[in-house]
Every structure is written in C-alpha cells, then in structure tokens.
Tab-separated table of C-alpha atoms in Angstrom:
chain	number	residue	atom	x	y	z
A	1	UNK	CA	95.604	100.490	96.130
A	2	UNK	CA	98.465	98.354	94.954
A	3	UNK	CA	101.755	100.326	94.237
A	4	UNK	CA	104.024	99.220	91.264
A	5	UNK	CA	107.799	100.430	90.292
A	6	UNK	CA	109.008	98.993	87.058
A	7	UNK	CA	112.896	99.526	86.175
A	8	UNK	CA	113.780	99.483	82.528
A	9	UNK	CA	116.666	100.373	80.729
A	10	UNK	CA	116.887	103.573	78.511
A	11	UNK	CA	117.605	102.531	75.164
A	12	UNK	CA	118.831	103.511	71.793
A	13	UNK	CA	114.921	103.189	70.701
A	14	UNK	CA	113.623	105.103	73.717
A	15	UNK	CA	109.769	103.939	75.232
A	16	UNK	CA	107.154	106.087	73.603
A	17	UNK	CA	104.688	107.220	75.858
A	18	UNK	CA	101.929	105.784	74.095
A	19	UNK	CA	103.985	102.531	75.676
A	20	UNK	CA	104.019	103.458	79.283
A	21	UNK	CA	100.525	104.388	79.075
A	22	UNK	CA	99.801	100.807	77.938
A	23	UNK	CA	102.298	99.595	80.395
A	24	UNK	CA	100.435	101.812	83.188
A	25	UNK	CA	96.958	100.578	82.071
A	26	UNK	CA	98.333	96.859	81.392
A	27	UNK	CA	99.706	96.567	85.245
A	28	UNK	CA	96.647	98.410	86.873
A	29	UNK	CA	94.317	95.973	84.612
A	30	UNK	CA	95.840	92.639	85.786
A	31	UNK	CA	96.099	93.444	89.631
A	32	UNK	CA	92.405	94.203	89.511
A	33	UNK	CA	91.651	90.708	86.707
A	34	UNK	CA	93.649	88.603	89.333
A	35	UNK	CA	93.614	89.641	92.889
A	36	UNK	CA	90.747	92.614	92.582
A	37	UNK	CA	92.446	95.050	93.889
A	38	UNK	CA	92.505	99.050	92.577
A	39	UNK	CA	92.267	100.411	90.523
A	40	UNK	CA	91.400	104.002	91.978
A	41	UNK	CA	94.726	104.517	93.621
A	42	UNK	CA	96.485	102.086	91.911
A	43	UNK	CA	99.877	103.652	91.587
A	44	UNK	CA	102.456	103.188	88.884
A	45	UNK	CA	105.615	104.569	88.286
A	46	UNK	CA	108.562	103.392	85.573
A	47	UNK	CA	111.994	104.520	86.249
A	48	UNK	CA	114.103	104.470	83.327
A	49	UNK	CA	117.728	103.486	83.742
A	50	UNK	CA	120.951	104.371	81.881
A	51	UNK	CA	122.674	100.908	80.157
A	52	UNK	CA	125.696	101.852	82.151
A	53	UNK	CA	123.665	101.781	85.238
A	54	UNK	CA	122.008	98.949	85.085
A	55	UNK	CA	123.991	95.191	85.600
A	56	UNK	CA	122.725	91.506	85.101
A	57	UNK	CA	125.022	88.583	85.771
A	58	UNK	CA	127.729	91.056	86.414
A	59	UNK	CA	127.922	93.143	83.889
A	60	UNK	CA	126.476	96.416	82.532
A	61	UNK	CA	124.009	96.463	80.001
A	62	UNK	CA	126.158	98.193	78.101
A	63	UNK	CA	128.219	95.697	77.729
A	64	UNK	CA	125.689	92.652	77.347
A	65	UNK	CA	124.453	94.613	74.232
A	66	UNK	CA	128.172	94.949	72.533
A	67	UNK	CA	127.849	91.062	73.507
A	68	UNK	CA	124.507	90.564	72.040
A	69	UNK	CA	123.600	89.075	75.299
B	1	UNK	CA	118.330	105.683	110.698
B	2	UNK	CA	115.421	105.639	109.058
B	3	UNK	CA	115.637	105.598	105.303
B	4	UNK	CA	112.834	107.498	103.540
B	5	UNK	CA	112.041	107.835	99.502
B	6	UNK	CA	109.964	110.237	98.050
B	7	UNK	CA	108.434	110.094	94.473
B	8	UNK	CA	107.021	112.862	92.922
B	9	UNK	CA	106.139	113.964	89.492
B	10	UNK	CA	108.294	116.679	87.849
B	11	UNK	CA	105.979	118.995	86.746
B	12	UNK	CA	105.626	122.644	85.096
B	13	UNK	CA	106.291	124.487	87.808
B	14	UNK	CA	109.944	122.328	89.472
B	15	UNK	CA	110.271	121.691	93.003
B	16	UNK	CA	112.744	124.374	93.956
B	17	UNK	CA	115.701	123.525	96.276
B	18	UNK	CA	114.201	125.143	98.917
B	19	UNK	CA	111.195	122.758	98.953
B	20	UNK	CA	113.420	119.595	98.774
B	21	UNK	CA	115.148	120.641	101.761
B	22	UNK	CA	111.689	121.726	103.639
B	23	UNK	CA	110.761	118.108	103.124
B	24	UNK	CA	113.710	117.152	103.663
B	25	UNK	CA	113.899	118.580	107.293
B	26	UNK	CA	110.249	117.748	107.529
B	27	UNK	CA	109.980	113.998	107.196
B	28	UNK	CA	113.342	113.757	109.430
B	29	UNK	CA	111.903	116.083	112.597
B	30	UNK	CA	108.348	114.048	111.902
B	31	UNK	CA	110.292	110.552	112.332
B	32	UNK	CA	111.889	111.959	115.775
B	33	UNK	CA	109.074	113.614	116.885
B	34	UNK	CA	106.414	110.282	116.460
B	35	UNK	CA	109.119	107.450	117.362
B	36	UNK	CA	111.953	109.022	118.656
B	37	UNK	CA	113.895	107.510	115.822
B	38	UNK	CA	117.334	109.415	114.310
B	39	UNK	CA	117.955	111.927	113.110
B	40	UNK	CA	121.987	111.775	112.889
B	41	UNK	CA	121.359	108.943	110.350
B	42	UNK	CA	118.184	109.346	108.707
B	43	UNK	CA	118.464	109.063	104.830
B	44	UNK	CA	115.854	110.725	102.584
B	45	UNK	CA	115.623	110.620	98.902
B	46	UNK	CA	113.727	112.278	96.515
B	47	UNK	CA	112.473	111.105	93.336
B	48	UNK	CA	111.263	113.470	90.788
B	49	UNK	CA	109.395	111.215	87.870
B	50	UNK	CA	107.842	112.142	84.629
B	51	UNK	CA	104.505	113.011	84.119
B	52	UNK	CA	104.747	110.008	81.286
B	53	UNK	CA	106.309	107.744	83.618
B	54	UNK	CA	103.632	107.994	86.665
B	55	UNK	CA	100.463	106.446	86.628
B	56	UNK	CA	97.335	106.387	88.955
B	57	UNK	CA	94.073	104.449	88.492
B	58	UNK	CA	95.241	103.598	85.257
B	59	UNK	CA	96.689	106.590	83.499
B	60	UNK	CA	99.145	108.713	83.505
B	61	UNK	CA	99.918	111.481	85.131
B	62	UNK	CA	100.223	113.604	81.996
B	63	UNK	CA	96.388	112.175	81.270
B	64	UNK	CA	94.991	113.018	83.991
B	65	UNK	CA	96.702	116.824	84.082
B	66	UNK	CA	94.931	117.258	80.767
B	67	UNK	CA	91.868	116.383	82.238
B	68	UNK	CA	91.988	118.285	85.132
B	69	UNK	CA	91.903	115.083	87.670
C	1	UNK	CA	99.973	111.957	93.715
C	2	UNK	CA	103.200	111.414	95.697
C	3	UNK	CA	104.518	107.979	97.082
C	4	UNK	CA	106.413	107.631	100.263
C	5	UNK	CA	108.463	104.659	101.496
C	6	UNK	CA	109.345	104.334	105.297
C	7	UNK	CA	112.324	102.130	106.265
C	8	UNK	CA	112.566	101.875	110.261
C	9	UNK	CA	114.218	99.071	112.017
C	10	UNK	CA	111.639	96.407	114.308
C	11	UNK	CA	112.837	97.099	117.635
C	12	UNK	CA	112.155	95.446	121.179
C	13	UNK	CA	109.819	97.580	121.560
C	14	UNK	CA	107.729	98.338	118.370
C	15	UNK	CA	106.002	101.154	117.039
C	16	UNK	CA	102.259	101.243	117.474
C	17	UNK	CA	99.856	101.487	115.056
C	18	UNK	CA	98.889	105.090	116.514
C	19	UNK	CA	102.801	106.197	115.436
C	20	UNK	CA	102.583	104.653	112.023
C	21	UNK	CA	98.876	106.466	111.461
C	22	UNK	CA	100.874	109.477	112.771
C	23	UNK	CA	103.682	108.754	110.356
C	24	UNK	CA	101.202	108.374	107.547
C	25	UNK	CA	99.102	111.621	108.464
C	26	UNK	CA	102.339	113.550	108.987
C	27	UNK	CA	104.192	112.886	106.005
C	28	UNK	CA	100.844	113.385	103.896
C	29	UNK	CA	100.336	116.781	105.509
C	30	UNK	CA	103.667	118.006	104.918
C	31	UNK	CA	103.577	117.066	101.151
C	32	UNK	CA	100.626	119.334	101.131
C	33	UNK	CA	102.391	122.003	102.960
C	34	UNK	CA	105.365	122.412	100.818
C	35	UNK	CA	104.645	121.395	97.843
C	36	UNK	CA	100.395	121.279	97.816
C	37	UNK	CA	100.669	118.172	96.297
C	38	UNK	CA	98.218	115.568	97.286
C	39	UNK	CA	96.780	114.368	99.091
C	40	UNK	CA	94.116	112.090	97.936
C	41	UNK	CA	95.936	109.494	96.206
C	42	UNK	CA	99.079	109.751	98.302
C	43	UNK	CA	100.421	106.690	99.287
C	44	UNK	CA	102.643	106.533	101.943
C	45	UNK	CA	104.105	101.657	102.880
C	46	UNK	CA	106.168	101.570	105.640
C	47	UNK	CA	108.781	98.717	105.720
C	48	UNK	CA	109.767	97.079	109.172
C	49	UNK	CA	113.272	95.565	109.068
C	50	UNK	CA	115.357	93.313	111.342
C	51	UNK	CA	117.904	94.352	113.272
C	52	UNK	CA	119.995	92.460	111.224
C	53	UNK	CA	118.341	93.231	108.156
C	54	UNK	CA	119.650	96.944	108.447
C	55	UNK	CA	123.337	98.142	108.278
C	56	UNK	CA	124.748	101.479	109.261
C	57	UNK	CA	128.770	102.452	108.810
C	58	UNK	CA	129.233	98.536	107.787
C	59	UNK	CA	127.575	97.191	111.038
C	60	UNK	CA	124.449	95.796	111.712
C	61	UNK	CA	121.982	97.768	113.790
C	62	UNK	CA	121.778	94.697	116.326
C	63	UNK	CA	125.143	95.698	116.717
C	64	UNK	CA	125.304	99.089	116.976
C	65	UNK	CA	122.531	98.444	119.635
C	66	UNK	CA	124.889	96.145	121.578
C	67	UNK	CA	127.178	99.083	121.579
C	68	UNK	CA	124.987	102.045	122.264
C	69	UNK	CA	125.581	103.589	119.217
D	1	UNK	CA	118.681	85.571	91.878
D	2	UNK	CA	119.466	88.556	93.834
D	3	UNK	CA	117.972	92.069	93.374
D	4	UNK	CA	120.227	95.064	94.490
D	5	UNK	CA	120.036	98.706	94.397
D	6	UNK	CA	121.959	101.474	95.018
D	7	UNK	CA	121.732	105.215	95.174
D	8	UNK	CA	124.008	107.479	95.073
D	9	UNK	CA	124.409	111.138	94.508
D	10	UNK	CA	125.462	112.692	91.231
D	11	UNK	CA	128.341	114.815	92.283
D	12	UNK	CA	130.773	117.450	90.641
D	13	UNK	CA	133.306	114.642	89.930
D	14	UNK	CA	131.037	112.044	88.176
D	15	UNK	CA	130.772	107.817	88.378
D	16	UNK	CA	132.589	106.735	85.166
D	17	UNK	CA	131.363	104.024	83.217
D	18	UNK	CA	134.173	101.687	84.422
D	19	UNK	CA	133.291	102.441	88.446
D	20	UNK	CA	129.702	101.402	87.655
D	21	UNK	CA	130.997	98.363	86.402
D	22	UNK	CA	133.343	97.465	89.249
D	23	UNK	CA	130.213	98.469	91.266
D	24	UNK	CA	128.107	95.965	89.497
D	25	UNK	CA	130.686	93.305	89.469
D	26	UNK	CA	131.796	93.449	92.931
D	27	UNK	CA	128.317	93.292	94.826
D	28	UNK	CA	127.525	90.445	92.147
D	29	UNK	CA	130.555	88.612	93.189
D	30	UNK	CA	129.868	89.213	96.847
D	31	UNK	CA	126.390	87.951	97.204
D	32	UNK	CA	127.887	84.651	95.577
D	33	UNK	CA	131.079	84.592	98.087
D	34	UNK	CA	128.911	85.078	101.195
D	35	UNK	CA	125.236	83.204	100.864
D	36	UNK	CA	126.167	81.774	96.932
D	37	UNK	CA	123.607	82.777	95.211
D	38	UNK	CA	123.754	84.193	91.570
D	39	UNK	CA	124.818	85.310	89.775
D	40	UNK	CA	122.939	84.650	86.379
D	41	UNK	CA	119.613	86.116	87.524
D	42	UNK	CA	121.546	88.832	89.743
D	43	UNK	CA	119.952	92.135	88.694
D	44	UNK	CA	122.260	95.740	90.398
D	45	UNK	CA	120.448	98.847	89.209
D	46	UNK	CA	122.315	101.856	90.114
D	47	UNK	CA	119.947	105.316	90.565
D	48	UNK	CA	122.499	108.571	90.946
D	49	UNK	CA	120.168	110.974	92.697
D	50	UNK	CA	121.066	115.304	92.370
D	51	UNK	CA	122.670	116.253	95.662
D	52	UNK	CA	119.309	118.710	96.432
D	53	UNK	CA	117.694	115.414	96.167
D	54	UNK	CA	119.461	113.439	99.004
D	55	UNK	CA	119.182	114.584	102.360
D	56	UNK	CA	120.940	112.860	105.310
D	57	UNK	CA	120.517	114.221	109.119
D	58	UNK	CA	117.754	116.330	107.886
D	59	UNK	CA	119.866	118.214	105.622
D	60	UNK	CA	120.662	118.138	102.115
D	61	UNK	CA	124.012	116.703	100.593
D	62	UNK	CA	124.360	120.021	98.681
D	63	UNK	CA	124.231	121.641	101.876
D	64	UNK	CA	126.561	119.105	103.880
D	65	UNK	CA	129.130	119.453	101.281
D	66	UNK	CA	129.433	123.842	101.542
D	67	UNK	CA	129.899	122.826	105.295
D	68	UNK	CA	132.497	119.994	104.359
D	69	UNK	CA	130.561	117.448	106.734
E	1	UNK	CA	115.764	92.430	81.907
E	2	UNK	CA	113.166	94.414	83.334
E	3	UNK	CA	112.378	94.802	87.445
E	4	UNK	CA	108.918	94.976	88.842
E	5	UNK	CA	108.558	95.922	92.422
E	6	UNK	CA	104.781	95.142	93.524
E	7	UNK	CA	103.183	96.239	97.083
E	8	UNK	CA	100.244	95.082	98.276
E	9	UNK	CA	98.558	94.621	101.609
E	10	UNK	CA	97.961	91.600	103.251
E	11	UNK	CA	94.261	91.434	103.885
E	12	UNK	CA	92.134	88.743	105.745
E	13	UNK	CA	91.574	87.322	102.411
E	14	UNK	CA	95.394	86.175	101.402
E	15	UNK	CA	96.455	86.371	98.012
E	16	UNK	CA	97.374	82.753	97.096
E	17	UNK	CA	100.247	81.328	95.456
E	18	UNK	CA	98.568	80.767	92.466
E	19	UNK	CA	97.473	84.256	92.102
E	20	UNK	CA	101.055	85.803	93.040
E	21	UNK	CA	102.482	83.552	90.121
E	22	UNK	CA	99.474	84.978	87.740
E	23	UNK	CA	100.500	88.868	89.081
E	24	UNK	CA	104.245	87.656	88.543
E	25	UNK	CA	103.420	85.919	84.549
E	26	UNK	CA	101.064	88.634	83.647
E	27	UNK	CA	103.229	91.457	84.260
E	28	UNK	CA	106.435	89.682	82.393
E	29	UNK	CA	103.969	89.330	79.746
E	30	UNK	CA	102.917	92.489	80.002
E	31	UNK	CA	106.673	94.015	79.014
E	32	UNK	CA	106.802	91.553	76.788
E	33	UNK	CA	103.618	92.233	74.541
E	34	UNK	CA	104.353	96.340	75.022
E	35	UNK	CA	107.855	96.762	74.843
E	36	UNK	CA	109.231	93.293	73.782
E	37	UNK	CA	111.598	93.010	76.953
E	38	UNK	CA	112.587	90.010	78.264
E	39	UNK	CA	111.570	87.864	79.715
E	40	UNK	CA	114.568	85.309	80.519
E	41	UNK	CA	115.856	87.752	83.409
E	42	UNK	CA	112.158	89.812	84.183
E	43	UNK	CA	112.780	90.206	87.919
E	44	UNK	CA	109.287	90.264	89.470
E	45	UNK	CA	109.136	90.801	93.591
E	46	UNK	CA	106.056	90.731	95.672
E	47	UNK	CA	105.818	92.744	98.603
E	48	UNK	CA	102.851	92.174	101.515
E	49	UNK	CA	102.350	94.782	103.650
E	50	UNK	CA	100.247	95.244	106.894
E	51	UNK	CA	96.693	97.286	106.753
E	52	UNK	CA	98.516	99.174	109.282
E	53	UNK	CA	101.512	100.044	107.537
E	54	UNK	CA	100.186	101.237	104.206
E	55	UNK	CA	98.705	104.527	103.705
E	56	UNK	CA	96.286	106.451	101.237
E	57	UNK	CA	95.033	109.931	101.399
E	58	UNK	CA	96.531	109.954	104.981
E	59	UNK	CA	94.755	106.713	106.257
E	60	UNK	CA	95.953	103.608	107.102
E	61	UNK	CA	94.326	100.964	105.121
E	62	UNK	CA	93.107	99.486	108.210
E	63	UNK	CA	90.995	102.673	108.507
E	64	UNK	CA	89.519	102.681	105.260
E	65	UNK	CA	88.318	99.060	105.212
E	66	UNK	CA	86.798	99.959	108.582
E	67	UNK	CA	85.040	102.760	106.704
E	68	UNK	CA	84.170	101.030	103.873
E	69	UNK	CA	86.729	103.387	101.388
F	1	UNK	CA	126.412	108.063	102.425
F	2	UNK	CA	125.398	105.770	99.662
F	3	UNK	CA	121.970	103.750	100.061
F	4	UNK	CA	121.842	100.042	99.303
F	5	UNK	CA	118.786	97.839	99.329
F	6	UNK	CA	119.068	93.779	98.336
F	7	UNK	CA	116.206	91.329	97.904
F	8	UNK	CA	116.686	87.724	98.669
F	9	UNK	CA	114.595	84.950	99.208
F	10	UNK	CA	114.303	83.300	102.115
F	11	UNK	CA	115.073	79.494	101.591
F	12	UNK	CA	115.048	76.427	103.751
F	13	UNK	CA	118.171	76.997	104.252
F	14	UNK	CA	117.962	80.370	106.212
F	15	UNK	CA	120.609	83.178	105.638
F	16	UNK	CA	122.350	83.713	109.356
F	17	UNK	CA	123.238	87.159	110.860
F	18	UNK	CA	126.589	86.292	110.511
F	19	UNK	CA	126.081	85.979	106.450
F	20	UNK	CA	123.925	89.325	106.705
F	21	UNK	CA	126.754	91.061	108.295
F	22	UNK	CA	128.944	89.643	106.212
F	23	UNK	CA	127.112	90.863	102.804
F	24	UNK	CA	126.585	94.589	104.924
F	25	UNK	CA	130.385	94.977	105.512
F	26	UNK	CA	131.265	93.697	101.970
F	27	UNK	CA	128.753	96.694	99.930
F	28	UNK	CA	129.922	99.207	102.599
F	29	UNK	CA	133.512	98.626	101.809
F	30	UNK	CA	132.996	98.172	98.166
F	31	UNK	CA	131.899	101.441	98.043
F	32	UNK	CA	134.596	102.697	99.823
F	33	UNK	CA	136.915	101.278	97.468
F	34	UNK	CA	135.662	101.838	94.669
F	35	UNK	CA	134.191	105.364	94.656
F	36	UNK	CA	135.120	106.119	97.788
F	37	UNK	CA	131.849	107.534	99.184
F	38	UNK	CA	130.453	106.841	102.786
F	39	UNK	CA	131.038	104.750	105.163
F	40	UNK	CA	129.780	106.422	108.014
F	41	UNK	CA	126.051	106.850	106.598
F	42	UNK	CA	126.135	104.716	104.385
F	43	UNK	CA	122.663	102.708	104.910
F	44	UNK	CA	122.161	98.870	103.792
F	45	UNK	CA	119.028	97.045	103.904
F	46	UNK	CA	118.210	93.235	103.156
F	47	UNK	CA	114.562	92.504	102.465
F	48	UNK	CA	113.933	88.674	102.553
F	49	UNK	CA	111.536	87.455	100.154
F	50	UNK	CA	109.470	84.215	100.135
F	51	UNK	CA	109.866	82.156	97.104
F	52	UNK	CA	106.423	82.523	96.217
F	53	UNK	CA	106.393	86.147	95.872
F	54	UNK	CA	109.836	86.102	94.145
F	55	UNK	CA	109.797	85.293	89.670
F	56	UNK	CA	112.230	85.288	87.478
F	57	UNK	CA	111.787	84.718	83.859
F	58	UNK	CA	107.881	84.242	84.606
F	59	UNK	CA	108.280	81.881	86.848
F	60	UNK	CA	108.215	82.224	90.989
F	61	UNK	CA	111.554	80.976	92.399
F	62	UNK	CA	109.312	77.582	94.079
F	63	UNK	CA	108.457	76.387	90.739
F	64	UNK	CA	111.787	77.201	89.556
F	65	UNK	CA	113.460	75.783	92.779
F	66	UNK	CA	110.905	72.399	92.045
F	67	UNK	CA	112.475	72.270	88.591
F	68	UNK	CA	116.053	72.659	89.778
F	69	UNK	CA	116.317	75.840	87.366
C-alpha cells in the first residue's frame, strides 16, 4: 500500500525508462524487504523537474551545474 | 480551503478539458457536501504523469498496459 | 490507478471517520465517473493540518477563524 | 534542511529563468531569517501546472481568467 | 539531489526507527546504484498516516485490515 | 493563487505560531513580489516532520543532529 513520489531533475542525459522501471521495482522491493508492506498497490510515481525549476542551497540547478556543484 | 492533488497517468486517449474541470467541480462540491468545508478557497491540482513515470505493484504503468492489467 | 491527496485543516471539531470513508468513496467514484479510471488501485491519504500549519491570503487559518473569515 | 514546493500555473506570460531563481533564493533565505534553518540541505522544487490543470473555487484557472476573477 | 516523498500508515505494529533509517538509506542507494544521483543532498521524508485516513479501491485501510484485504 | 507546501522537522526546540506565521506571510508576499501572482488564494502549508522520519544524505536528521552534521 505504501505511496512513493520521487523528484528528479531532467537532465542533459535524460532517465531511460529501462531506469524508472528499476527505480519503480527498486522502491516497491525495499518497502516490502524492510517494513513488509505492498507490494500489490504499492504506488510509485517520478516527477521529473526542469534544472531551472529545481533549487538546492539557493540556487537553481542550473546554475550548480555551470558551478560544477 | 482544502487543497486537493490529483495524479493521473497521461494516456492514449488525453483527459480533455472538459473532464479536468468535471473533477474539478467534483472533488470541490464532494468536500462541501461531506464536511461542509470551502469552496471559495478550495485548491485542486491535477497531475497528468507518464505511463514510464508511474508505477504500481512494481511496474510501470506502460507494463502493465501491455499486459492488459 | 489514480492518487489523491486531501489537505483539510484539524478543526475544534474534527471530521469523523464516516466523512473521511465518504471522502475516500466519493473521490474514488467520481474518478470512475469522468474519467473510468480506477478504481482498484486508487489511492486516495488525507493530510490533517494545524490551524497554524495552514495559510490562506498570508494569514493563518487560526486567524482567519478568529476573524470569521 | 527544509523541503519546499510550489505550484504554480503556466500562464500566457511565462516564469523566466531569473524569477525562478529569485523564487528559489528568497524562500531559501526566509526559512533561515525566521526559524534558521538551512540553507545547505534546503531543497525548493517548483512544478508549473497548465491552467486546465488548476482549479480554485471549483473552477478552473483557464476559466477564472476569461471571467477576469 | 533527488526528493523522495514516502506515505505509509501507521499500523498497531509501528515502524521503528531503525527501519525508517533502512527505508530512508535504501532508497538513496537506490538512486544512487540506478541513476548515480546523489546522495550528499537525497532528501528522503517519511510520512505516517492514520488507517483511517488512507484509502485504496475506495476503502479506508482500517476497513481492509478488518477484512483481511 | 499559487500553492506552497514546506517540510520541517520538528525539534526540541519547537517552531511557534508566531514563526509559522511569520514563514506564511514571507512566501505569500514573495510571490507577490516577485511574480506577482495571488495573494488572495494563495494556499501555504507546513508539514512538521519528526527527525526520525526526516534523511538527508542517507542519514535521518537524529543521527545527523547526534553527530552535529
């Protein structure tokens, strides 16, 4: 039953899908290896964010990457 | 003032407009009607999702289209 | 598929858990009536906030309860 | 440490780069003014939702904007 | 950088500390491993929600445990 | 009209109403200044977050807190 949103930025090298199914499997996997819970309606969703949209410490990620933060 | 989000899958066949704002209306008269609550300020947003991007029991929901779940 | 999230304030008095199985069958129903999506692995968490947790126009609602608003 | 985020709507005059970033600096800057905490850790992810999308007093923002509300 | 949002409920049987900081390691790991994000500012939040309050296939959860679902 | 939600944890040292209205005010009139959208519906809410269930770089904020990180 658990319910999982993951926010990641959308990069230059976008996420293949063959990566947010293993993401998606991954998360569902370790709530039911730790807690036992799921995984029938176990619900994931990934939102993927623009670098201009998304801050840390203040600043864009836009600008952390010109920064090689 | 309730504040209400909605995620759904984008799929083949798009929400239309007119759908949003049945749900829209919907989940705001539902809030009033049960607990008396709004509507002046209730806030509803809908998120539409890739199929890639949402995942139940484990899968995505592109997966599970192709499987008929 | 969908997943809902209800924000509604805690109030003096507080909402029963009749009204949030109504919420929950309501808002389930309706996602099947507009948009036959659903509902078996719908999920619908409500949230119950503070008064001072949750802000409308700038103020908090324990204000704007103070004031009749 | 903080975790903020915001949604907006995507209108016909769009959020520039550098009113994201104000966006992002300002609530960073505010959470350490007012409870100082942050701002290392402080993660602002900003979602700008279609105005179809957003509803408000059971309506849609498309809708409340042809009505100039 | 990512954000992980997790909601569970909060069942007789409490999730202990030591499993929320497994969920919370796991799932940095987890972005880590598939996407090589990370993990310095991985934002991880827990959320525990009442049986009452969460809601699958138009149910509470205190429902379906009372059912056996 | 803007919607803003901000995660916090809840420390010894509590965060007071007056600090909550204080951070409610501040995004509400950011947002006005900045983009100027809202601020009559424009909807804040603060979730507070035990340490436990909060990590950041792997970690929950209590070990973190116990390591003066």
């Amino acid at each position: 039953m658990p319910y999982v949103n993951i926010k990641l930025t959308r990069e230059a090298q976008p996420i293949t899908a063959e990566q947010k199914a293993a993401i998606i499997k991954g998360v569902t996997d370790l709530l039911v290896d730790v807690i036992d819970r799921g995984p029938a309606t176990t619900v994931v969703v990934i939102d993927e964010i623009d670098t201009d949209n998304y801050g840390v410490g203040g600043e864009t990620i836009t600008v952390r990457r010109s920064q090689n933060k």
